[in-house]
Amino acid sequence: RPPPPPPPPPAAKKVYKEGEISMRIPKKSQVVGEQGGAGGEKKEEAGEAGERNTRIFIGNLATDRTTERELRDIFSKYGALAGPPQIKKRIAFINYVDSASAQRAINSEQGTMIGGQQIFVKKYLQGSELKEERERRDGGKGGSSSG
């Protein structure tokens, strides 16, 4: 059997210009936790208490020129959102229902231009995940010694 063909070269990154992003808001069924159901079943099934790696971090964001609606429009095409984007000063967080959607968004939007600035996108890590990532990055140095 011949080896599989090499993957296609990466496409040029998309540059989003001001006003270019459509003002389409996803249907309510695409945003978990905003469904008109009864009572308190909000984000539990949306990955916060279940699946890991469903939240992404967006850095270097021109928050003075980027709206929640624009982020929702850009990032909802990779999968169902677990809630609206959370925008802070120069950063934002997006929660997906599943980790595969989050990974697709990271792979596709890394390095794109939004609001005139190149953003960076990565997994949001916290607690033990953050500790594990630091240990991997530092080659297991630091902290406690085993032996």
Coordinates of C-alpha atoms in Angstrom, one line a residue:
R1 CA 0.0 0.0 0.0
P2 CA 1.5 3.4 -0.9
P3 CA 2.0 5.9 1.9
P4 CA -0.7 8.5 2.3
P5 CA -0.2 11.8 0.4
P6 CA 1.3 14.7 2.4
P7 CA -1.2 17.2 3.9
P8 CA -2.0 20.3 1.8
P9 CA 0.0 23.4 2.6
P10 CA -1.6 25.6 5.2
A11 CA -3.9 28.3 3.8
A12 CA -3.1 31.9 4.3
K13 CA -4.5 33.3 7.5
K14 CA -7.7 35.3 7.2
V15 CA -7.5 39.0 8.0
Y16 CA -10.8 40.3 9.3
K17 CA -11.3 44.0 8.5
E18 CA -13.5 46.3 10.5
G19 CA -17.1 45.9 9.4
E20 CA -16.3 42.8 7.3
I21 CA -17.6 40.3 9.9
S22 CA -21.3 39.7 9.3
M23 CA -23.6 40.7 12.1
R24 CA -25.2 37.2 12.2
I25 CA -25.8 35.9 15.7
P26 CA -25.9 32.1 16.1
K27 CA -29.3 30.5 16.6
K28 CA -30.1 30.0 20.3
S29 CA -29.6 26.2 19.8
Q30 CA -25.9 26.9 19.0
V31 CA -25.3 28.5 22.3
V32 CA -25.9 26.1 25.2
G33 CA -27.2 27.7 28.3
E34 CA -29.3 30.2 26.5
Q35 CA -32.0 27.7 25.6
G36 CA -35.5 28.6 26.8
G37 CA -35.8 25.4 28.9
A38 CA -37.0 25.2 32.5
G39 CA -34.9 26.0 35.5
G40 CA -31.3 25.8 36.3
E41 CA -29.8 23.5 33.7
K42 CA -27.3 26.0 32.3
K43 CA -23.7 25.2 31.6
E44 CA -23.4 21.8 33.3
E45 CA -23.6 19.9 30.0
A46 CA -21.6 22.5 28.2
G47 CA -18.2 21.2 29.2
E48 CA -17.5 23.2 32.3
A49 CA -18.2 20.3 34.6
G50 CA -17.6 17.6 32.1
E51 CA -15.2 17.5 29.2
R52 CA -11.8 19.3 29.6
N53 CA -10.1 21.7 27.2
T54 CA -13.3 23.3 26.1
R55 CA -12.3 26.9 26.9
I56 CA -9.9 28.9 24.8
F57 CA -7.9 32.1 25.5
I58 CA -7.6 34.9 22.9
G59 CA -4.7 37.3 23.5
N60 CA -3.6 40.6 21.9
L61 CA -7.2 41.4 21.1
A62 CA -8.2 44.9 20.1
T63 CA -11.1 45.0 22.5
D64 CA -11.8 48.7 21.7
R65 CA -12.5 47.6 18.1
T66 CA -13.9 44.1 18.6
T67 CA -17.4 43.3 19.9
E68 CA -18.9 40.1 21.5
R69 CA -21.0 39.7 18.4
E70 CA -18.0 39.7 16.1
L71 CA -16.2 37.1 18.3
R72 CA -19.3 34.9 18.4
D73 CA -19.6 35.1 14.6
I74 CA -16.0 34.2 14.1
F75 CA -15.7 31.4 16.6
S76 CA -19.1 29.8 16.4
K77 CA -18.3 28.4 13.0
Y78 CA -16.0 25.8 14.7
G79 CA -18.7 24.4 17.0
A80 CA -21.5 25.1 19.5
L81 CA -20.6 27.7 22.1
A82 CA -21.3 27.0 25.8
G83 CA -22.1 30.7 26.3
P84 CA -21.3 34.2 25.0
P85 CA -17.7 35.2 24.6
Q86 CA -16.2 36.9 27.7
I87 CA -14.2 40.0 26.7
K88 CA -11.7 41.6 29.2
K89 CA -9.0 44.2 28.6
R90 CA -7.1 43.0 25.5
I91 CA -8.2 39.3 26.0
A92 CA -11.2 37.2 25.6
F93 CA -12.4 33.7 26.5
I94 CA -14.6 31.4 24.5
N95 CA -16.3 28.3 25.9
Y96 CA -17.2 25.4 23.6
V97 CA -19.4 22.5 24.3
D98 CA -16.7 20.0 23.3
S99 CA -12.9 20.0 23.1
A100 CA -12.8 19.1 19.4
S101 CA -14.5 22.4 18.5
A102 CA -12.1 24.3 20.7
Q103 CA -9.1 22.7 19.0
R104 CA -10.5 23.5 15.6
A105 CA -10.8 27.1 16.6
I106 CA -7.3 27.2 17.9
N107 CA -5.8 25.7 14.8
S108 CA -7.8 27.9 12.4
E109 CA -7.7 31.3 14.1
Q110 CA -4.2 31.3 15.5
G111 CA -2.4 34.4 14.1
T112 CA -5.4 35.9 12.3
M113 CA -6.0 39.7 12.3
I114 CA -9.0 40.9 14.1
G115 CA -9.6 44.6 14.6
G116 CA -6.2 45.4 13.0
Q117 CA -4.2 43.3 15.4
Q118 CA -2.8 39.8 15.1
I119 CA -4.3 37.6 17.8
F120 CA -3.0 34.5 19.5
V121 CA -5.3 31.7 20.5
K122 CA -4.6 28.8 22.9
K123 CA -6.2 26.4 25.3
Y124 CA -7.2 28.0 28.6
L125 CA -5.5 26.1 31.4
Q126 CA -6.2 26.3 35.1
G127 CA -5.3 24.5 38.3
S128 CA -3.7 21.1 37.7
E129 CA -3.7 21.5 33.9
L130 CA -1.7 24.7 34.2
K131 CA 0.8 22.9 36.6
E132 CA 1.1 20.0 34.2
E133 CA 1.7 22.4 31.2
R134 CA 4.4 24.3 33.1
E135 CA 6.1 21.0 34.1
R136 CA 6.1 19.8 30.5
R137 CA 7.4 23.2 29.2
D138 CA 10.2 23.3 31.9
G139 CA 11.2 19.7 31.2
G140 CA 10.1 18.5 34.7
K141 CA 12.5 20.9 36.4
G142 CA 11.6 22.7 39.6
G143 CA 9.0 21.8 42.3
S144 CA 9.6 18.7 44.3
S145 CA 12.3 16.1 43.7
S146 CA 11.5 12.5 43.4
G147 CA 13.7 9.8 44.8

